[in-house]
JSON list of C-alpha atoms in Angstrom, two decimals:
[
{"chain": "Q", "resi": 1, "resn": "UNK", "atom": "CA", "xyz": [-13.88, 21.77, -19.31]},
{"chain": "Q", "resi": 2, "resn": "UNK", "atom": "CA", "xyz": [-10.93, 21.35, -21.68]},
{"chain": "Q", "resi": 3, "resn": "UNK", "atom": "CA", "xyz": [-8.53, 22.42, -18.92]},
{"chain": "Q", "resi": 4, "resn": "UNK", "atom": "CA", "xyz": [-9.73, 19.71, -16.51]},
{"chain": "Q", "resi": 5, "resn": "UNK", "atom": "CA", "xyz": [-9.46, 16.99, -19.19]},
{"chain": "Q", "resi": 6, "resn": "UNK", "atom": "CA", "xyz": [-5.95, 18.15, -20.10]},
{"chain": "Q", "resi": 7, "resn": "UNK", "atom": "CA", "xyz": [-4.88, 18.24, -16.44]},
{"chain": "Q", "resi": 8, "resn": "UNK", "atom": "CA", "xyz": [-6.34, 14.78, -15.89]},
{"chain": "Q", "resi": 9, "resn": "UNK", "atom": "CA", "xyz": [-4.47, 13.41, -18.92]},
{"chain": "Q", "resi": 10, "resn": "UNK", "atom": "CA", "xyz": [-1.19, 14.96, -17.79]},
{"chain": "Q", "resi": 11, "resn": "UNK", "atom": "CA", "xyz": [-1.69, 13.58, -14.26]},
{"chain": "Q", "resi": 12, "resn": "UNK", "atom": "CA", "xyz": [-2.39, 10.11, -15.67]},
{"chain": "Q", "resi": 13, "resn": "UNK", "atom": "CA", "xyz": [0.66, 10.27, -17.92]},
{"chain": "Q", "resi": 14, "resn": "UNK", "atom": "CA", "xyz": [2.85, 11.38, -15.00]},
{"chain": "Q", "resi": 15, "resn": "UNK", "atom": "CA", "xyz": [1.57, 8.52, -12.83]},
{"chain": "Q", "resi": 16, "resn": "UNK", "atom": "CA", "xyz": [2.19, 5.97, -15.59]},
{"chain": "Q", "resi": 17, "resn": "UNK", "atom": "CA", "xyz": [5.71, 7.27, -16.24]},
{"chain": "Q", "resi": 18, "resn": "UNK", "atom": "CA", "xyz": [6.51, 7.13, -12.53]},
{"chain": "Q", "resi": 19, "resn": "UNK", "atom": "CA", "xyz": [5.24, 3.55, -12.32]},
{"chain": "Q", "resi": 20, "resn": "UNK", "atom": "CA", "xyz": [7.26, 2.47, -15.35]},
{"chain": "Q", "resi": 21, "resn": "UNK", "atom": "CA", "xyz": [10.43, 4.12, -14.06]},
{"chain": "Q", "resi": 22, "resn": "UNK", "atom": "CA", "xyz": [10.13, 2.65, -10.57]},
{"chain": "Q", "resi": 23, "resn": "UNK", "atom": "CA", "xyz": [13.18, 0.46, -10.11]},
{"chain": "Q", "resi": 24, "resn": "UNK", "atom": "CA", "xyz": [12.20, -1.16, -6.82]},
{"chain": "Q", "resi": 25, "resn": "UNK", "atom": "CA", "xyz": [9.98, -4.11, -6.19]},
{"chain": "Q", "resi": 26, "resn": "UNK", "atom": "CA", "xyz": [6.44, -3.92, -7.58]},
{"chain": "Q", "resi": 27, "resn": "UNK", "atom": "CA", "xyz": [3.27, -5.82, -6.81]},
{"chain": "Q", "resi": 28, "resn": "UNK", "atom": "CA", "xyz": [2.27, -7.16, -10.20]},
{"chain": "Q", "resi": 29, "resn": "UNK", "atom": "CA", "xyz": [-0.98, -8.99, -10.88]},
{"chain": "Q", "resi": 30, "resn": "UNK", "atom": "CA", "xyz": [-1.04, -11.57, -13.65]},
{"chain": "Q", "resi": 31, "resn": "UNK", "atom": "CA", "xyz": [-4.49, -12.66, -14.79]},
{"chain": "Q", "resi": 32, "resn": "UNK", "atom": "CA", "xyz": [-5.76, -14.38, -17.88]},
{"chain": "Q", "resi": 33, "resn": "UNK", "atom": "CA", "xyz": [-7.80, -16.95, -19.66]},
{"chain": "Q", "resi": 34, "resn": "UNK", "atom": "CA", "xyz": [-8.03, -20.58, -18.61]},
{"chain": "Q", "resi": 35, "resn": "UNK", "atom": "CA", "xyz": [-7.93, -21.68, -22.26]},
{"chain": "Q", "resi": 36, "resn": "UNK", "atom": "CA", "xyz": [-4.30, -21.08, -23.18]},
{"chain": "Q", "resi": 37, "resn": "UNK", "atom": "CA", "xyz": [-2.11, -23.06, -25.60]},
{"chain": "Q", "resi": 38, "resn": "UNK", "atom": "CA", "xyz": [0.82, -24.80, -23.91]},
{"chain": "Q", "resi": 39, "resn": "UNK", "atom": "CA", "xyz": [3.35, -22.62, -25.77]},
{"chain": "Q", "resi": 40, "resn": "UNK", "atom": "CA", "xyz": [1.74, -19.50, -24.31]},
{"chain": "Q", "resi": 41, "resn": "UNK", "atom": "CA", "xyz": [1.68, -21.09, -20.86]},
{"chain": "Q", "resi": 42, "resn": "UNK", "atom": "CA", "xyz": [5.44, -21.66, -21.09]},
{"chain": "Q", "resi": 43, "resn": "UNK", "atom": "CA", "xyz": [5.99, -17.99, -22.02]},
{"chain": "Q", "resi": 44, "resn": "UNK", "atom": "CA", "xyz": [3.84, -16.83, -19.10]},
{"chain": "Q", "resi": 45, "resn": "UNK", "atom": "CA", "xyz": [5.72, -19.16, -16.77]},
{"chain": "Q", "resi": 46, "resn": "UNK", "atom": "CA", "xyz": [9.08, -17.77, -17.94]},
{"chain": "Q", "resi": 47, "resn": "UNK", "atom": "CA", "xyz": [7.83, -14.19, -17.60]},
{"chain": "Q", "resi": 48, "resn": "UNK", "atom": "CA", "xyz": [6.60, -14.73, -14.03]},
{"chain": "Q", "resi": 49, "resn": "UNK", "atom": "CA", "xyz": [9.89, -16.46, -13.18]},
{"chain": "Q", "resi": 50, "resn": "UNK", "atom": "CA", "xyz": [11.85, -13.46, -14.51]},
{"chain": "Q", "resi": 51, "resn": "UNK", "atom": "CA", "xyz": [9.59, -10.93, -12.76]},
{"chain": "Q", "resi": 52, "resn": "UNK", "atom": "CA", "xyz": [10.15, -12.64, -9.41]},
{"chain": "Q", "resi": 53, "resn": "UNK", "atom": "CA", "xyz": [13.91, -12.95, -9.97]},
{"chain": "Q", "resi": 54, "resn": "UNK", "atom": "CA", "xyz": [13.87, -9.18, -10.63]},
{"chain": "Q", "resi": 55, "resn": "UNK", "atom": "CA", "xyz": [12.51, -8.64, -7.11]},
{"chain": "Q", "resi": 56, "resn": "UNK", "atom": "CA", "xyz": [8.80, -8.28, -7.83]},
{"chain": "Q", "resi": 57, "resn": "UNK", "atom": "CA", "xyz": [5.91, -9.86, -5.94]},
{"chain": "Q", "resi": 58, "resn": "UNK", "atom": "CA", "xyz": [3.15, -11.48, -7.98]},
{"chain": "Q", "resi": 59, "resn": "UNK", "atom": "CA", "xyz": [-0.56, -11.76, -7.31]},
{"chain": "Q", "resi": 60, "resn": "UNK", "atom": "CA", "xyz": [-2.90, -14.01, -9.27]},
{"chain": "Q", "resi": 61, "resn": "UNK", "atom": "CA", "xyz": [-5.91, -16.25, -8.96]},
{"chain": "Q", "resi": 62, "resn": "UNK", "atom": "CA", "xyz": [-6.03, -20.02, -8.94]},
{"chain": "Q", "resi": 63, "resn": "UNK", "atom": "CA", "xyz": [-7.49, -20.88, -12.32]},
{"chain": "Q", "resi": 64, "resn": "UNK", "atom": "CA", "xyz": [-5.85, -23.22, -14.81]},
{"chain": "Q", "resi": 65, "resn": "UNK", "atom": "CA", "xyz": [-4.09, -21.80, -17.87]},
{"chain": "Q", "resi": 66, "resn": "UNK", "atom": "CA", "xyz": [-2.58, -18.33, -17.46]},
{"chain": "Q", "resi": 67, "resn": "UNK", "atom": "CA", "xyz": [-2.81, -18.15, -13.68]},
{"chain": "Q", "resi": 68, "resn": "UNK", "atom": "CA", "xyz": [-1.45, -21.66, -13.18]},
{"chain": "Q", "resi": 69, "resn": "UNK", "atom": "CA", "xyz": [1.53, -20.85, -15.43]},
{"chain": "Q", "resi": 70, "resn": "UNK", "atom": "CA", "xyz": [2.19, -17.65, -13.45]},
{"chain": "Q", "resi": 71, "resn": "UNK", "atom": "CA", "xyz": [2.09, -19.62, -10.19]},
{"chain": "Q", "resi": 72, "resn": "UNK", "atom": "CA", "xyz": [4.45, -22.27, -11.54]},
{"chain": "Q", "resi": 73, "resn": "UNK", "atom": "CA", "xyz": [7.06, -19.72, -12.67]},
{"chain": "Q", "resi": 74, "resn": "UNK", "atom": "CA", "xyz": [6.89, -17.69, -9.47]},
{"chain": "Q", "resi": 75, "resn": "UNK", "atom": "CA", "xyz": [7.10, -20.79, -7.26]},
{"chain": "Q", "resi": 76, "resn": "UNK", "atom": "CA", "xyz": [10.20, -21.93, -9.13]},
{"chain": "Q", "resi": 77, "resn": "UNK", "atom": "CA", "xyz": [11.88, -18.53, -8.58]},
{"chain": "Q", "resi": 78, "resn": "UNK", "atom": "CA", "xyz": [10.78, -17.88, -4.96]},
{"chain": "Q", "resi": 79, "resn": "UNK", "atom": "CA", "xyz": [7.73, -19.54, -3.36]},
{"chain": "Q", "resi": 80, "resn": "UNK", "atom": "CA", "xyz": [7.43, -16.64, -0.91]},
{"chain": "Q", "resi": 81, "resn": "UNK", "atom": "CA", "xyz": [6.95, -14.12, -3.74]},
{"chain": "Q", "resi": 82, "resn": "UNK", "atom": "CA", "xyz": [3.46, -15.07, -4.90]},
{"chain": "Q", "resi": 83, "resn": "UNK", "atom": "CA", "xyz": [0.03, -14.50, -3.41]},
{"chain": "Q", "resi": 84, "resn": "UNK", "atom": "CA", "xyz": [-2.88, -16.44, -4.86]},
{"chain": "Q", "resi": 85, "resn": "UNK", "atom": "CA", "xyz": [-6.39, -15.16, -4.18]},
{"chain": "Q", "resi": 86, "resn": "UNK", "atom": "CA", "xyz": [-9.12, -17.67, -4.92]},
{"chain": "Q", "resi": 87, "resn": "UNK", "atom": "CA", "xyz": [-12.61, -16.62, -5.99]},
{"chain": "Q", "resi": 88, "resn": "UNK", "atom": "CA", "xyz": [-14.09, -19.29, -3.73]},
{"chain": "Q", "resi": 89, "resn": "UNK", "atom": "CA", "xyz": [-12.84, -21.91, -1.25]},
{"chain": "Q", "resi": 90, "resn": "UNK", "atom": "CA", "xyz": [-10.02, -24.30, -2.10]},
{"chain": "Q", "resi": 91, "resn": "UNK", "atom": "CA", "xyz": [-12.52, -27.16, -2.08]},
{"chain": "Q", "resi": 92, "resn": "UNK", "atom": "CA", "xyz": [-14.37, -25.56, -5.03]},
{"chain": "Q", "resi": 93, "resn": "UNK", "atom": "CA", "xyz": [-11.22, -25.66, -7.19]},
{"chain": "Q", "resi": 94, "resn": "UNK", "atom": "CA", "xyz": [-10.63, -28.50, -9.66]},
{"chain": "Q", "resi": 95, "resn": "UNK", "atom": "CA", "xyz": [-8.49, -31.34, -8.29]},
{"chain": "Q", "resi": 96, "resn": "UNK", "atom": "CA", "xyz": [-5.56, -30.63, -10.64]},
{"chain": "Q", "resi": 97, "resn": "UNK", "atom": "CA", "xyz": [-5.52, -26.97, -9.52]},
{"chain": "Q", "resi": 98, "resn": "UNK", "atom": "CA", "xyz": [-5.82, -27.92, -5.85]},
{"chain": "Q", "resi": 99, "resn": "UNK", "atom": "CA", "xyz": [-2.61, -29.94, -5.98]},
{"chain": "Q", "resi": 100, "resn": "UNK", "atom": "CA", "xyz": [-0.68, -26.86, -7.13]},
{"chain": "Q", "resi": 101, "resn": "UNK", "atom": "CA", "xyz": [-2.51, -24.46, -4.83]},
{"chain": "Q", "resi": 102, "resn": "UNK", "atom": "CA", "xyz": [-1.79, -26.55, -1.73]},
{"chain": "Q", "resi": 103, "resn": "UNK", "atom": "CA", "xyz": [1.91, -25.73, -2.27]},
{"chain": "Q", "resi": 104, "resn": "UNK", "atom": "CA", "xyz": [1.34, -21.94, -2.24]},
{"chain": "Q", "resi": 105, "resn": "UNK", "atom": "CA", "xyz": [2.42, -20.22, 0.99]},
{"chain": "Q", "resi": 106, "resn": "UNK", "atom": "CA", "xyz": [0.26, -17.12, 0.58]},
{"chain": "Q", "resi": 107, "resn": "UNK", "atom": "CA", "xyz": [-3.16, -18.49, -0.37]},
{"chain": "Q", "resi": 108, "resn": "UNK", "atom": "CA", "xyz": [-6.32, -16.47, 0.25]},
{"chain": "Q", "resi": 109, "resn": "UNK", "atom": "CA", "xyz": [-9.60, -18.37, 0.07]},
{"chain": "Q", "resi": 110, "resn": "UNK", "atom": "CA", "xyz": [-13.05, -16.80, -0.22]},
{"chain": "Q", "resi": 111, "resn": "UNK", "atom": "CA", "xyz": [-15.48, -19.45, 1.08]},
{"chain": "Q", "resi": 112, "resn": "UNK", "atom": "CA", "xyz": [-18.14, -16.77, 1.57]},
{"chain": "Q", "resi": 113, "resn": "UNK", "atom": "CA", "xyz": [-18.41, -16.73, -2.25]},
{"chain": "Q", "resi": 114, "resn": "UNK", "atom": "CA", "xyz": [-19.06, -20.47, -2.62]},
{"chain": "Q", "resi": 115, "resn": "UNK", "atom": "CA", "xyz": [-22.77, -19.79, -3.14]},
{"chain": "Q", "resi": 116, "resn": "UNK", "atom": "CA", "xyz": [-22.05, -17.45, -6.10]},
{"chain": "Q", "resi": 117, "resn": "UNK", "atom": "CA", "xyz": [-21.53, -18.50, -9.69]},
{"chain": "Q", "resi": 118, "resn": "UNK", "atom": "CA", "xyz": [-17.89, -18.79, -10.71]},
{"chain": "Q", "resi": 119, "resn": "UNK", "atom": "CA", "xyz": [-18.29, -15.74, -12.99]},
{"chain": "Q", "resi": 120, "resn": "UNK", "atom": "CA", "xyz": [-19.58, -13.57, -10.12]},
{"chain": "Q", "resi": 121, "resn": "UNK", "atom": "CA", "xyz": [-16.97, -14.84, -7.68]},
{"chain": "Q", "resi": 122, "resn": "UNK", "atom": "CA", "xyz": [-14.20, -14.35, -10.25]},
{"chain": "Q", "resi": 123, "resn": "UNK", "atom": "CA", "xyz": [-15.20, -10.74, -10.91]},
{"chain": "Q", "resi": 124, "resn": "UNK", "atom": "CA", "xyz": [-15.10, -10.02, -7.16]},
{"chain": "Q", "resi": 125, "resn": "UNK", "atom": "CA", "xyz": [-11.78, -11.84, -6.83]},
{"chain": "Q", "resi": 126, "resn": "UNK", "atom": "CA", "xyz": [-10.26, -9.84, -9.70]},
{"chain": "Q", "resi": 127, "resn": "UNK", "atom": "CA", "xyz": [-11.33, -6.60, -7.98]},
{"chain": "Q", "resi": 128, "resn": "UNK", "atom": "CA", "xyz": [-9.55, -7.69, -4.82]},
{"chain": "Q", "resi": 129, "resn": "UNK", "atom": "CA", "xyz": [-6.43, -8.58, -6.80]},
{"chain": "Q", "resi": 130, "resn": "UNK", "atom": "CA", "xyz": [-6.46, -5.17, -8.54]},
{"chain": "Q", "resi": 131, "resn": "UNK", "atom": "CA", "xyz": [-6.81, -3.41, -5.19]},
{"chain": "Q", "resi": 132, "resn": "UNK", "atom": "CA", "xyz": [-3.56, -5.08, -4.05]},
{"chain": "Q", "resi": 133, "resn": "UNK", "atom": "CA", "xyz": [-1.41, -4.51, -7.14]},
{"chain": "Q", "resi": 134, "resn": "UNK", "atom": "CA", "xyz": [0.43, -1.62, -8.76]},
{"chain": "Q", "resi": 135, "resn": "UNK", "atom": "CA", "xyz": [0.44, -3.13, -12.23]},
{"chain": "Q", "resi": 136, "resn": "UNK", "atom": "CA", "xyz": [-1.72, -5.63, -14.13]},
{"chain": "Q", "resi": 137, "resn": "UNK", "atom": "CA", "xyz": [-0.54, -7.94, -16.88]},
{"chain": "Q", "resi": 138, "resn": "UNK", "atom": "CA", "xyz": [-3.51, -9.62, -18.52]},
{"chain": "Q", "resi": 139, "resn": "UNK", "atom": "CA", "xyz": [-3.71, -12.35, -21.18]},
{"chain": "Q", "resi": 140, "resn": "UNK", "atom": "CA", "xyz": [-7.14, -12.57, -22.80]},
{"chain": "Q", "resi": 141, "resn": "UNK", "atom": "CA", "xyz": [-9.27, -13.09, -25.85]},
{"chain": "Q", "resi": 142, "resn": "UNK", "atom": "CA", "xyz": [-11.24, -10.13, -27.19]},
{"chain": "Q", "resi": 143, "resn": "UNK", "atom": "CA", "xyz": [-14.48, -11.74, -25.97]},
{"chain": "Q", "resi": 144, "resn": "UNK", "atom": "CA", "xyz": [-13.20, -12.38, -22.41]},
{"chain": "Q", "resi": 145, "resn": "UNK", "atom": "CA", "xyz": [-15.77, -10.10, -20.78]},
{"chain": "Q", "resi": 146, "resn": "UNK", "atom": "CA", "xyz": [-14.69, -10.56, -17.15]},
{"chain": "Q", "resi": 147, "resn": "UNK", "atom": "CA", "xyz": [-11.02, -9.95, -17.98]},
{"chain": "Q", "resi": 148, "resn": "UNK", "atom": "CA", "xyz": [-11.80, -6.92, -20.16]},
{"chain": "Q", "resi": 149, "resn": "UNK", "atom": "CA", "xyz": [-13.86, -5.46, -17.31]},
{"chain": "Q", "resi": 150, "resn": "UNK", "atom": "CA", "xyz": [-11.01, -6.13, -14.89]},
{"chain": "Q", "resi": 151, "resn": "UNK", "atom": "CA", "xyz": [-8.61, -4.23, -17.18]},
{"chain": "Q", "resi": 152, "resn": "UNK", "atom": "CA", "xyz": [-11.01, -1.27, -17.37]},
{"chain": "Q", "resi": 153, "resn": "UNK", "atom": "CA", "xyz": [-11.36, -1.22, -13.58]},
{"chain": "Q", "resi": 154, "resn": "UNK", "atom": "CA", "xyz": [-7.58, -1.37, -13.16]},
{"chain": "Q", "resi": 155, "resn": "UNK", "atom": "CA", "xyz": [-7.14, 1.58, -15.53]},
{"chain": "Q", "resi": 156, "resn": "UNK", "atom": "CA", "xyz": [-9.79, 3.54, -13.61]},
{"chain": "Q", "resi": 157, "resn": "UNK", "atom": "CA", "xyz": [-7.70, 2.92, -10.46]},
{"chain": "Q", "resi": 158, "resn": "UNK", "atom": "CA", "xyz": [-4.60, 4.26, -12.27]},
{"chain": "Q", "resi": 159, "resn": "UNK", "atom": "CA", "xyz": [-2.86, 0.91, -12.44]},
{"chain": "Q", "resi": 160, "resn": "UNK", "atom": "CA", "xyz": [-0.42, 0.30, -15.28]},
{"chain": "Q", "resi": 161, "resn": "UNK", "atom": "CA", "xyz": [-2.22, -2.23, -17.49]},
{"chain": "Q", "resi": 162, "resn": "UNK", "atom": "CA", "xyz": [-0.55, -4.40, -20.11]},
{"chain": "Q", "resi": 163, "resn": "UNK", "atom": "CA", "xyz": [-3.03, -6.45, -22.10]},
{"chain": "Q", "resi": 164, "resn": "UNK", "atom": "CA", "xyz": [-1.98, -9.28, -24.41]},
{"chain": "Q", "resi": 165, "resn": "UNK", "atom": "CA", "xyz": [-4.56, -10.79, -26.77]},
{"chain": "Q", "resi": 166, "resn": "UNK", "atom": "CA", "xyz": [-4.51, -14.45, -27.78]},
{"chain": "Q", "resi": 167, "resn": "UNK", "atom": "CA", "xyz": [-6.67, -13.82, -30.85]}
]
């Protein structure tokens, strides 16, 4: 029993080291809370801008706050470098989000989820985003249940997870 746990830990460590040392382009997901102070939004925007300029491709969802800031930074660096996956159809998004999302080249809608609650659709959307990325950067509050679950699922899939807390 101890041997299998040790082997698993070593394998996980080796995978994480390999991911960190990878110098080529990565598919990085950026997810986070909608309720983000403007100063934090500016930092997220600058980070996504820098990640894209470094040759990475970003994946996020279409919510306001963190995700909107990530979209804004990536679009400024290279509009072709970001994929936005919506939890529901574009029509279900708030008007202010729709204006930004209509400018995104790689937009994936999920109208089949329009009948679900936003929480259910968001959880499914986050799973799809995690399945497409190599690394997750998440900005959350400690009580952000959906985001915390997304981070756990990403870790279970051996993604490199960086979690920043607002509180």
